[in-house]
Coordinates of C-alpha atoms in Angstrom, one line a residue:
Chain F
M1 CA 93.4 35.1 -58.1
S2 CA 94.1 34.4 -54.3
V3 CA 91.1 32.8 -52.3
K4 CA 89.3 35.6 -49.9
T5 CA 89.4 35.0 -46.3
C6 CA 86.4 35.7 -43.9
L7 CA 86.5 35.6 -40.1
V8 CA 83.4 34.3 -38.6
V9 CA 82.8 35.9 -35.2
D10 CA 79.8 34.5 -33.0
D11 CA 79.8 33.0 -29.4
S12 CA 77.7 30.0 -30.8
R13 CA 79.7 27.2 -32.2
M14 CA 76.8 25.9 -34.3
I15 CA 76.2 29.2 -36.0
R16 CA 80.1 29.5 -36.7
R17 CA 79.9 26.0 -38.2
V18 CA 76.9 26.7 -40.1
A19 CA 78.2 30.0 -41.6
S20 CA 81.6 28.7 -42.2
R21 CA 80.2 25.9 -44.4
I22 CA 78.2 28.4 -46.5
L23 CA 81.2 30.7 -46.9
K24 CA 83.4 27.7 -47.9
D25 CA 80.8 26.9 -50.7
L26 CA 81.2 30.6 -51.8
K27 CA 85.0 29.7 -52.0
F28 CA 86.1 31.7 -48.9
E29 CA 88.7 30.5 -46.6
T30 CA 87.3 30.8 -43.2
K31 CA 88.6 31.4 -39.7
E32 CA 86.7 31.6 -36.5
A33 CA 86.5 33.7 -33.3
E34 CA 84.1 33.4 -30.4
N35 CA 83.9 37.0 -29.2
G36 CA 85.0 40.5 -30.1
Q37 CA 88.3 40.5 -28.1
D38 CA 89.4 37.1 -29.8
A39 CA 88.5 38.7 -33.3
I40 CA 90.4 41.7 -32.8
E41 CA 93.6 39.9 -31.8
R42 CA 93.1 37.6 -34.9
C43 CA 92.7 40.9 -37.1
R44 CA 95.8 42.3 -35.7
L45 CA 97.8 39.1 -36.6
E46 CA 96.2 38.9 -40.1
M47 CA 93.5 41.0 -41.5
P48 CA 90.9 39.0 -43.3
D49 CA 89.0 40.3 -46.4
A50 CA 85.5 40.2 -44.6
I51 CA 84.1 39.5 -41.4
L52 CA 80.8 38.0 -40.6
L53 CA 79.7 39.6 -37.1
D54 CA 77.5 38.7 -34.3
W55 CA 76.3 41.4 -32.1
N56 CA 75.8 39.9 -28.6
M57 CA 78.9 38.2 -27.5
P58 CA 80.6 38.0 -24.0
V59 CA 83.9 39.8 -23.3
M60 CA 83.4 42.2 -26.4
D61 CA 80.5 42.6 -28.3
G62 CA 80.2 43.1 -32.0
L63 CA 79.6 46.8 -32.0
D64 CA 82.4 47.5 -29.6
F65 CA 84.6 45.2 -31.9
L66 CA 83.6 47.0 -35.0
K67 CA 84.6 50.4 -33.5
E68 CA 87.9 49.2 -32.3
L69 CA 88.3 47.6 -35.8
R70 CA 87.8 50.8 -37.8
K71 CA 90.4 52.5 -35.6
E72 CA 93.0 50.1 -36.4
P73 CA 96.0 51.7 -38.5
S74 CA 96.2 48.6 -40.6
G75 CA 95.7 49.9 -44.4
R76 CA 93.3 47.0 -45.1
K77 CA 89.7 47.7 -44.3
P78 CA 87.8 44.5 -44.3
V79 CA 84.3 44.4 -45.4
V80 CA 82.1 43.8 -42.1
V81 CA 78.6 42.1 -42.5
F82 CA 76.6 42.1 -39.2
C83 CA 74.9 38.7 -38.5
T84 CA 72.7 39.1 -35.6
A85 CA 69.2 38.5 -33.9
E86 CA 68.9 42.2 -33.6
R87 CA 66.2 43.5 -35.9
D88 CA 65.2 46.9 -34.6
V89 CA 65.8 49.6 -37.1
L90 CA 67.6 51.8 -34.6
K91 CA 70.2 49.1 -33.9
I92 CA 70.7 48.4 -37.5
T93 CA 71.4 52.2 -38.0
E94 CA 73.6 52.1 -35.1
A95 CA 75.7 49.2 -36.9
L96 CA 75.8 51.0 -40.1
D97 CA 76.8 54.2 -38.5
A98 CA 79.8 52.3 -36.8
G99 CA 81.0 51.2 -40.2
A100 CA 79.0 48.0 -41.0
D101 CA 78.8 47.5 -44.7
E102 CA 75.9 45.1 -44.8
Y103 CA 73.5 43.5 -42.4
V104 CA 72.0 40.0 -42.0
M105 CA 69.3 39.3 -39.6
K106 CA 69.2 35.9 -38.1
P107 CA 67.9 33.3 -38.9
F108 CA 69.7 33.2 -42.3
D109 CA 70.3 30.7 -45.1
S110 CA 72.8 30.4 -47.9
D111 CA 70.9 32.5 -50.2
I112 CA 70.9 35.5 -47.9
I113 CA 74.7 35.1 -47.1
E114 CA 75.5 34.9 -50.9
S115 CA 73.2 38.0 -51.6
K116 CA 74.7 40.1 -48.9
F117 CA 78.3 39.3 -49.8
F118 CA 77.4 40.0 -53.3
Q119 CA 76.1 43.6 -52.4
A120 CA 79.2 44.1 -50.3
G121 CA 81.2 43.4 -53.4
L122 CA 82.8 40.3 -52.1
I123 CA 81.6 38.0 -54.8
Chain J
M1 CA 68.8 12.5 -56.1
R2 CA 65.2 13.7 -56.3
G3 CA 62.4 11.0 -55.7
A4 CA 60.3 10.0 -58.5
L5 CA 57.0 11.9 -59.6
S6 CA 54.2 10.3 -58.0
L7 CA 51.6 12.3 -59.9
N8 CA 49.8 10.4 -62.5
P9 CA 51.9 10.8 -65.8
T10 CA 48.7 11.2 -67.8
Y11 CA 47.8 14.2 -65.6
Y12 CA 51.4 15.7 -65.8
E13 CA 51.3 15.4 -69.6
A14 CA 47.7 17.0 -69.6
L15 CA 49.0 19.8 -67.4
K16 CA 51.9 20.5 -69.6
R17 CA 49.5 20.8 -72.6
L18 CA 47.2 23.1 -70.8
T19 CA 50.1 25.3 -69.8
L20 CA 51.3 25.5 -73.3
E21 CA 47.9 26.3 -74.5
L22 CA 47.0 28.7 -72.0
A23 CA 50.1 30.4 -71.3
G24 CA 52.4 29.6 -74.3
V25 CA 54.8 28.3 -71.7
T26 CA 56.5 24.8 -72.1
L27 CA 56.9 23.1 -68.8
G28 CA 60.6 21.6 -68.6
S29 CA 61.7 18.7 -66.6
D30 CA 62.7 21.0 -63.9
H31 CA 59.0 21.8 -63.4
A32 CA 58.0 18.3 -62.7
F33 CA 58.9 18.2 -59.0
L34 CA 57.2 21.6 -58.6
V35 CA 53.9 20.5 -59.8
E36 CA 53.1 18.5 -56.7
T37 CA 54.2 20.9 -54.2
R38 CA 52.6 23.9 -55.8
L39 CA 49.5 22.3 -56.8
S40 CA 49.1 20.5 -53.4
S41 CA 49.1 23.8 -51.7
L42 CA 46.5 25.1 -54.3
S43 CA 44.2 22.1 -54.0
R44 CA 43.9 22.8 -50.2
K45 CA 43.2 26.4 -50.7
E46 CA 40.5 25.5 -53.2
G47 CA 38.8 23.2 -50.7
F48 CA 39.8 19.8 -52.4
E49 CA 40.7 16.7 -50.3
T50 CA 43.6 15.7 -52.5
L51 CA 45.5 17.0 -55.6
D52 CA 44.0 14.3 -57.7
E53 CA 40.6 15.3 -56.8
M54 CA 41.3 18.9 -58.1
I55 CA 43.0 17.8 -61.3
E56 CA 40.0 15.4 -62.0
E57 CA 37.6 18.4 -61.5
L58 CA 39.7 20.5 -63.8
F59 CA 39.9 18.0 -66.5
N60 CA 36.2 16.9 -66.1
T61 CA 34.6 20.2 -65.9
G62 CA 37.0 22.5 -67.9
Q63 CA 36.4 25.2 -65.5
S64 CA 38.4 28.3 -66.9
R65 CA 38.8 29.9 -63.2
L66 CA 40.5 26.8 -61.9
A67 CA 42.5 26.4 -65.1
V68 CA 44.0 29.8 -64.8
K69 CA 44.7 29.2 -61.1
V70 CA 46.5 26.0 -61.7
V71 CA 48.6 27.5 -64.7
S72 CA 49.3 30.7 -62.6
S73 CA 50.5 28.5 -59.8
L74 CA 52.7 26.4 -61.9
L75 CA 54.4 29.4 -63.5
E76 CA 54.9 31.3 -60.2
R77 CA 58.4 32.6 -60.3
D78 CA 60.7 32.8 -57.3
T79 CA 62.0 36.3 -57.7
H80 CA 64.4 38.3 -55.6
F81 CA 64.9 41.9 -55.0
Y82 CA 67.5 43.3 -57.5
T83 CA 67.8 40.2 -59.6
D84 CA 70.5 41.4 -62.2
R85 CA 71.1 44.8 -60.7
T86 CA 72.5 46.1 -64.0
S87 CA 68.9 46.2 -65.4
F88 CA 68.0 48.8 -62.8
D89 CA 71.1 50.9 -63.5
K90 CA 70.3 50.9 -67.4
V91 CA 66.8 52.3 -66.6
E92 CA 68.4 55.1 -64.4
N93 CA 71.4 55.8 -66.3
I94 CA 70.5 55.1 -70.1
I95 CA 66.8 55.1 -70.6
L96 CA 65.5 57.8 -68.3
P97 CA 68.2 60.4 -69.5
A98 CA 67.1 59.7 -73.1
L99 CA 63.4 60.0 -72.3
Y100 CA 63.6 62.9 -69.9
P101 CA 64.0 65.8 -72.4
I102 CA 61.0 64.5 -74.3
H103 CA 58.9 64.0 -71.4
K104 CA 59.8 66.8 -69.0
G105 CA 56.8 68.4 -67.4
G106 CA 54.8 65.2 -68.3
K107 CA 54.6 61.6 -67.5
I108 CA 56.8 58.5 -68.1
R109 CA 54.9 55.1 -68.0
I110 CA 56.7 52.1 -67.0
V111 CA 55.3 48.5 -67.1
S112 CA 57.1 45.4 -65.8
F113 CA 55.7 42.1 -67.3
G114 CA 55.7 38.9 -65.3
C115 CA 56.3 40.8 -62.0
S116 CA 55.3 37.8 -59.9
S117 CA 55.4 38.9 -56.3
G118 CA 56.5 42.5 -57.0
Q119 CA 60.2 42.7 -56.3
E120 CA 61.0 44.1 -59.6
V121 CA 58.3 46.7 -59.6
Y122 CA 59.3 47.9 -55.9
C123 CA 63.0 48.0 -57.0
L124 CA 62.1 50.2 -59.9
A125 CA 60.1 52.5 -57.5
M126 CA 63.1 52.7 -55.0
A127 CA 65.7 53.1 -57.8
L128 CA 63.5 56.2 -59.3
D129 CA 62.9 57.5 -55.8
K130 CA 66.7 57.7 -55.2
A131 CA 67.2 59.3 -58.7
K132 CA 64.3 61.8 -58.3
D133 CA 66.7 64.8 -57.9
K134 CA 68.1 63.8 -61.3
F135 CA 64.7 63.9 -63.1
P136 CA 62.7 66.7 -61.6
N137 CA 59.2 68.0 -62.9
I138 CA 58.2 64.6 -64.1
T139 CA 55.7 62.1 -63.0
I140 CA 56.7 58.4 -63.3
E141 CA 53.8 55.7 -63.3
I142 CA 54.9 52.2 -62.7
I143 CA 52.7 49.2 -63.4
G144 CA 53.3 45.6 -62.6
V145 CA 51.5 43.0 -64.7
D146 CA 51.1 39.2 -64.3
Y147 CA 48.7 36.5 -64.2
P148 CA 46.2 36.4 -61.3
S149 CA 47.9 34.5 -58.7
S150 CA 48.9 34.4 -54.9
A151 CA 52.2 36.0 -55.9
L152 CA 50.5 39.0 -57.4
D153 CA 48.3 39.4 -54.3
R154 CA 51.6 39.4 -52.2
A155 CA 52.9 42.1 -54.7
K156 CA 49.8 44.2 -54.2
A157 CA 50.2 43.9 -50.4
G158 CA 53.9 44.8 -50.6
R159 CA 54.6 42.5 -47.6
Y160 CA 57.7 40.3 -47.5
T161 CA 58.9 37.6 -45.1
H162 CA 62.0 37.9 -43.1
F163 CA 63.8 35.8 -45.7
E164 CA 62.4 37.4 -48.8
A165 CA 63.2 40.8 -47.6
Q166 CA 66.8 39.8 -47.3
R167 CA 67.4 38.2 -50.6
G168 CA 68.8 40.9 -52.9
L169 CA 67.9 44.0 -51.0
P170 CA 70.6 46.0 -49.4
I171 CA 70.2 46.7 -45.8
R172 CA 70.1 50.6 -46.6
D173 CA 67.1 50.0 -48.7
L174 CA 65.3 47.9 -46.4
I175 CA 65.3 50.4 -43.5
T176 CA 64.6 53.3 -45.9
Y177 CA 61.8 51.8 -47.8
F178 CA 60.2 49.2 -45.4
D179 CA 58.7 49.1 -42.0
R180 CA 59.0 46.0 -39.8
Q181 CA 55.6 44.7 -39.0
A182 CA 55.9 41.5 -36.5
E183 CA 58.0 39.0 -38.6
D184 CA 57.5 40.7 -41.9
W185 CA 58.8 43.8 -43.8
V186 CA 56.2 45.9 -45.5
V187 CA 56.8 48.5 -48.3
K188 CA 56.4 52.2 -47.0
D189 CA 53.3 53.9 -48.4
H190 CA 54.9 56.4 -50.5
I191 CA 56.7 53.7 -52.6
R192 CA 53.5 51.4 -52.5
D193 CA 51.4 54.4 -53.8
S194 CA 53.8 55.0 -56.6
V195 CA 53.0 51.6 -58.2
R196 CA 50.1 49.7 -59.1
F197 CA 49.4 46.0 -60.3
E198 CA 47.2 44.6 -63.0
E199 CA 46.1 41.1 -63.6
T200 CA 46.6 40.4 -67.3
H201 CA 47.6 37.5 -69.4
L202 CA 50.6 38.5 -71.7
L203 CA 48.9 36.4 -74.7
S204 CA 45.6 38.3 -74.3
N205 CA 44.7 41.6 -75.7
L206 CA 46.7 44.2 -73.9
D207 CA 45.1 47.3 -75.3
S208 CA 43.5 48.2 -72.1
L209 CA 46.9 48.9 -70.6
G210 CA 47.5 51.9 -72.9
Q211 CA 50.9 52.7 -74.2
F212 CA 54.3 52.8 -72.2
D213 CA 57.6 54.7 -72.5
I214 CA 59.4 51.8 -71.0
V215 CA 58.6 48.1 -70.9
V216 CA 60.4 45.8 -68.8
F217 CA 60.3 42.0 -69.5
R218 CA 63.1 40.2 -67.9
N219 CA 64.0 36.5 -67.4
A220 CA 60.7 35.2 -68.8
L221 CA 60.9 35.0 -72.4
P222 CA 63.1 31.7 -72.7
H223 CA 60.2 29.9 -70.9
Y224 CA 57.9 30.5 -73.6
S225 CA 57.4 28.3 -76.8
S226 CA 58.7 29.8 -80.0
P227 CA 55.5 30.7 -81.5
A228 CA 54.5 32.2 -78.1
Q229 CA 57.7 34.1 -77.9
V230 CA 56.7 35.9 -81.3
R231 CA 53.3 36.7 -80.0
V232 CA 54.6 38.0 -76.8
L233 CA 57.1 40.2 -78.6
R234 CA 54.7 41.5 -81.0
G235 CA 52.2 42.3 -78.2
L236 CA 54.7 44.1 -76.3
S237 CA 56.0 46.0 -79.4
T238 CA 52.3 47.5 -79.9
L239 CA 52.5 48.8 -76.2
I240 CA 55.6 50.8 -76.6
K241 CA 55.4 54.6 -77.7
P242 CA 57.7 55.7 -80.5
L243 CA 61.2 56.2 -79.1
G244 CA 60.1 54.1 -76.0
Y245 CA 62.2 51.2 -74.7
L246 CA 62.0 47.5 -74.3
L247 CA 64.4 46.0 -71.6
L248 CA 64.9 42.3 -71.8
G249 CA 67.0 40.1 -69.4
T250 CA 70.7 39.7 -69.9
G251 CA 71.3 37.5 -72.9
E252 CA 67.9 37.7 -74.2
T253 CA 67.3 38.7 -77.7
L254 CA 64.5 39.5 -80.3
N255 CA 65.5 36.2 -82.1
H256 CA 66.2 38.2 -85.3
I257 CA 62.7 39.4 -85.9
N258 CA 62.2 43.1 -86.6
Y259 CA 59.5 44.5 -84.4
G260 CA 60.4 48.0 -85.1
Y261 CA 63.3 48.7 -82.8
D262 CA 66.9 49.8 -82.8
T263 CA 69.4 47.9 -80.5
L264 CA 71.7 50.0 -78.4
A265 CA 75.2 48.9 -79.5
R266 CA 76.6 48.8 -76.0
D267 CA 73.6 47.2 -74.4
P268 CA 72.3 44.3 -76.5
N269 CA 69.2 43.8 -74.3
V270 CA 67.9 47.3 -74.5
F271 CA 65.7 48.1 -77.6
R272 CA 64.5 51.5 -78.7
K273 CA 61.4 51.8 -80.6
R274 CA 61.8 53.7 -83.9
E275 CA 59.9 57.0 -84.4
E276 CA 58.2 55.8 -87.7
K277 CA 55.6 53.3 -87.5
V278 CA 57.0 50.0 -88.7
Q279 CA 55.0 47.2 -90.4
I280 CA 55.5 44.0 -88.5
I281 CA 55.6 41.1 -91.0
E282 CA 52.8 38.8 -89.7
D283 CA 53.0 35.1 -89.6
P284 CA 49.7 33.6 -90.9
N285 CA 50.0 30.8 -88.7
I286 CA 49.9 32.9 -85.4
K287 CA 46.5 34.2 -84.5
K288 CA 45.9 37.5 -83.0
P289 CA 45.1 37.3 -79.1
S290 CA 41.7 37.4 -77.8
N291 CA 40.7 36.6 -74.1
R292 CA 37.4 35.2 -75.0
K293 CA 38.5 32.8 -77.7
T294 CA 41.5 31.6 -75.7
F295 CA 39.4 30.7 -72.7
E296 CA 36.5 29.1 -74.8
K297 CA 39.2 27.0 -76.8
T298 CA 40.9 26.1 -73.5
K299 CA 37.5 24.8 -72.0
R300 CA 36.9 22.5 -75.1
R301 CA 40.3 21.3 -74.7
L302 CA 40.0 20.6 -71.0
K303 CA 36.8 18.8 -71.6
D304 CA 38.5 16.7 -74.3
M305 CA 41.3 15.9 -72.1
G306 CA 38.9 14.8 -69.3
D307 CA 37.1 12.5 -71.9
M308 CA 40.4 11.2 -72.8
H309 CA 41.5 10.4 -69.4
Q310 CA 38.2 8.9 -68.5
T311 CA 38.6 6.7 -71.7
K312 CA 42.0 5.7 -70.6
S313 CA 40.9 4.8 -67.1
A314 CA 37.9 2.9 -68.1

């Protein structure tokens, strides 16, 4: 069975590192992007199986990225798990309506990431 | 590698014996490192200066109230929402469709034993709320039962931390069935009102709870000693109505004892009570449960342990 890939999108280098380490423990191969624009370009080159996505980022935020991603003609639809400090129910609903599969509220730990990836059918 | 246990080994052995006697549960080596963290917190809440002071008070005076708090604290389980989701699917897709024609227009009673901080109970309530259109004209009563403990208090409040709420709970369930209050998430009233919680010891007399159509007892049985497992399973079997169901955790069995159930071939951890009354073969070495006797016996035992410890210290 091939190793699943996950793109970690966050403008914080520290968050990308922590999330990547958790995902590697869950047997994912990880790549990183620091904003939505960087992420969409990476997806056009190679679509990952999953994307762990921050909301508030410079250049292109997570929500705009997700809307762009869902318009992509590629046949592969990666599972998108938002991972953000936004906790407002209206914001969460907006993310789900835009096509997010799951939603993690920061701060997170490895149990939460594992649980959310399990619910999203990635584990 | 974990550090060595600094708790007096005599105290640890005494706590192991107390837990076995009071709850029928054998503390394993994995509990040793939980003892200090959990009991230190309890000792502060109970107003003791140190953990040793609380344990000395427990063994010298044999207070039943303190003994129950200590044992409850030691056995508190770290539960998540939707631990083993297949169990909830079995209730919705196998058990309720079988019971619904029998109880349509009436009530189905469900009990979750060892409910700890309540996640399993609320998961049942949420799952049944989502399935309510499939089972119209029926009232479903859900009761969570466990030792009196701080976990059970949290269950009654239906309030979960940011971390607890995200472990196992899909985001759509979180925003549908919970309200955010400051940093916590609180179960919405209509779900909280559909459940209730009772403080009862599984090895005590359970008659006051009445009879149930579904008993859920998952992931706790292996922690009990072998004689206690028989007592627990026998007690549960008396609570289940004819044609009612017992749902154990994945891989858990009745250990080849006939308590009057049929096993569902495709689901080895789902058991249906037979319609006719079955005589359960009693083991003469296992006494029938009684709250009063259990606590009196424990008091005497605690006093003996205290005397023993004092003799050793002298």
